[in-house]
Amino acid sequence: MRQLPILWLFLVGTLSLELGGGRKVAKPPVPPTREEVNIAVVYQHYAGRSKSYDKAFKEVIRKINDATAVSSLRRLANRYIFSAVDCILPTGTFYVKEVLDCLCHNVTANNVALIIFVTASETYDSTTAAEQYFLTAASYTGIPIIAWNADNAGFTFENDLSPYRIIQMAPPIEHQARAMLALLRRYNWPKFGIVTSEMAGNYGFVTAVREELERFSNKSTNHMKASFVKGNPFHVDDGHDSFFYTFEKTGRLRNSILQISNLRTNSKGEKSWEKVGIFTNNELQMADVQWPGERANPPQGAADKFHVKVVTLHEPPFITVSDVDPDTQKCPGNQGSICDWGDVEYTDDVGVKKNRTLWKCCSGYCVDLLNKLATDIGFTYTLYKVRDEKWGLKTENGWNGLIADLMHNKADMCVTSLKLNSERARDIDFSLPFLDTGISIIVKIRSGVLSPTAFLEPFEYSTWVIILFVCIHVAAISIFVFEWVSPYSFNMQKYPPPDVPKSTVSRLMALVWAAFGLTFLAVYTANLAAFMITRVQYYDLSGIHDPMLNFPQDQKPPFRFGTVDGGNTHETMKRNWHKMHEYVKGNKFFRMNISAGVEAVKNEELDAFIYDAVVLDYWAGKDANCALMTVGKWASMTGYGIGFPKNSPYTALVNHYMLQYQQKGDLERLQNFWLTGACTPDSHSQTQSAPLGIENFLSAFVLLAGGIIVSVIVLGFEHIYCMHLREPLQKVDPNGWCGIISMAMGKSLTFTEAVDRVQEWRSRTQSLASTNSPQLKRRRSANLRPIQNEELPESKEKRRSPRFLQVETNL
């Protein structure tokens, strides 16, 4: 019961941190409604101690609720009601299923505000890995944790616990090392030995002792190297009385004397250490040794390696499959492992069809991890592909794929990118996760195409309206008004003089308009370059809950997405996202594997593909054209683990080494080697200009086509005017006053203008004709004979009409 005072400290410290500072707030006159606060108490089941733990926690909480606790906590009874939520883990080693049941069914289901984790076990074995896994998994919930676990060395040594929101009450290893060295200095014991076991934190302990010794080293160590020490003469039996301890310049012993002890069993059945040998001056002196089993002879050789069957499934970069060398029938360069990839049918020499095993070369992240486990643990393995090529989905007939092989004991373990989830954990065992993952989305990066209105983007639409409809018309009207009023031009008359604009003020206005046009053109050209750049385009989905995925039919055209049939993502979609699952199932957007899904996105058969985030990141990073990218936040966070049949004897052994790989950085090195691709998110941004194609300059052709269409329309109006409207308009306006509105229209209504037009056309015909023919020259002179004004009759109206009609016919 040495931990009972700590239990009180847990609640006092936690509630003080959560609610301390209330001393400065005046007590309200009306007591508020008491809010319920749940506190999760997690500990292992120990005979005779579980009830004591439970009783101690409940007693502390009862005193706080009854306002009988210490004075600093009594005020909490007016505002809160505290309740304990028990979560008792199995004794010794517990597994993923127990951890998930505790967190899902006890902790998060009761909306606890604090987790208190207590253990008194100091086995420093697989229990340590299990406890550390629980703390890691519990930290993902975001709930603050106060922990007292005696064997916490591997979890706390040189680790920053603040990201995990954990307060560790147990003393860390470095503090224990300082206490041991202080005790040695207290009694002036300069010689000591360090004995460690193969447990988490043993190397850190040795390092801490060495660092502590260096801190207390002083200058007297330059004198110590030159001195020597003789063995204690009062202890002749140990054989050290005549040994001289001398040192090298580096401070190391020139020679050592080492005693070899043997753990023997005496006649009473008691075990004790006895001296059986000594090593000094590079010589070994040995007596008889009692070997395990009280045998006189040593064991012959090392223990035999055991063999396991490992099931897998192809998914790069975890499991990559290639052909074996046709000559050696081994992996090229001996990189990878030979794997059984199913049976193939062949025809022998006599024409009989038979089956044979198809051997492939398997490599990747998981193969390297499996080889390292095989070397460290000491086993051999046979690697084979699951025959139905399914990841494992629970149907009405039970499990299929990888999970079925484990449950039916066809395989001893499953090594691939197998996701951990609660449904699988009920029927198989998992190792500690070797990599975190989730569900993500991959989309295709489409080449940028300029908008058809890109040439209008340098200015706002309001600016274009001002320039085209205000500035141009204002300048034109201003020039016309100046010409109309100026005595050197119209002078308020009907017909304009030649060389318009003629007046100085009109020409000045024209120069101002030309300067305005030049300025506008310069500004427009300078800004146009910034908008004539192709931009990267892709579906920027926010995550699995994006409206494009939840309401794909509402998109124009409908948004297409899929996933791998029978995988963990399919199972998660079926269980949690029903509408998405029905949409994918109804449109048959499922794909057999990840490579088929990625190809569907690249070929634009699908707009997006949903799958494991780590795998999608790998495919996006290895794409040759960097035309793929993952978008959105990860969903359904979980991890990859090694699968075992229930109660497998290999689970604890693999977990022991997996924890070491995490601490030593082996898993991180594998991740950096296999999961890093050439394409990064920054590589998708455009760093240089690209040549513009027709589709990128479509706006200019649209403008040209629009001008041609408008010109054809104007030409049609001209023909309608000349054929049908000009004669009626002449009768209405015989003097050509409509020239005020349109100068060309006014001129077309007068006889003089018509005559001048005919003479102009005849002169053009004459200039284009050949000058060598005399007959043609005489014809030209006759055609160019001027009209004699003196031939006009007395009655101008009668003579003008026939002549005018003749000109009309020529026109």
mmCIF file of C-alpha atoms in Angstrom, residues 10 36 49 67 84 90 108 138 308 391 408 429 518 708 794 801:
data_model
loop_
_atom_site.group_PDB
_atom_site.id
_atom_site.type_symbol
_atom_site.label_atom_id
_atom_site.label_comp_id
_atom_site.label_asym_id
_atom_site.label_seq_id
_atom_site.Cartn_x
_atom_site.Cartn_y
_atom_site.Cartn_z
ATOM 1 C CA PHE A 10 -2.942 12.437 -8.143
ATOM 2 C CA GLU A 36 -20.452 15.974 -13.189
ATOM 3 C CA ARG A 49 -4.362 -5.158 -4.377
ATOM 4 C CA ALA A 67 -16.352 18.656 1.325
ATOM 5 C CA ALA A 84 -14.650 7.253 -10.894
ATOM 6 C CA PRO A 90 -5.422 -8.082 -17.193
ATOM 7 C CA THR A 108 -14.177 7.906 -24.271
ATOM 8 C CA ALA A 138 -4.364 6.833 -24.577
ATOM 9 C CA VAL A 308 7.012 -20.014 -39.474
ATOM 10 C CA TRP A 391 -7.230 -8.067 -47.252
ATOM 11 C CA HIS A 408 -7.654 -21.068 -39.712
ATOM 12 C CA ASP A 429 -3.812 -10.551 -32.341
ATOM 13 C CA LEU A 518 -0.624 54.727 -75.358
ATOM 14 C CA ILE A 708 -15.571 38.690 -87.878
ATOM 15 C CA GLU A 794 -33.661 75.028 -117.474
ATOM 16 C CA SER A 801 -34.027 62.976 -111.646
#
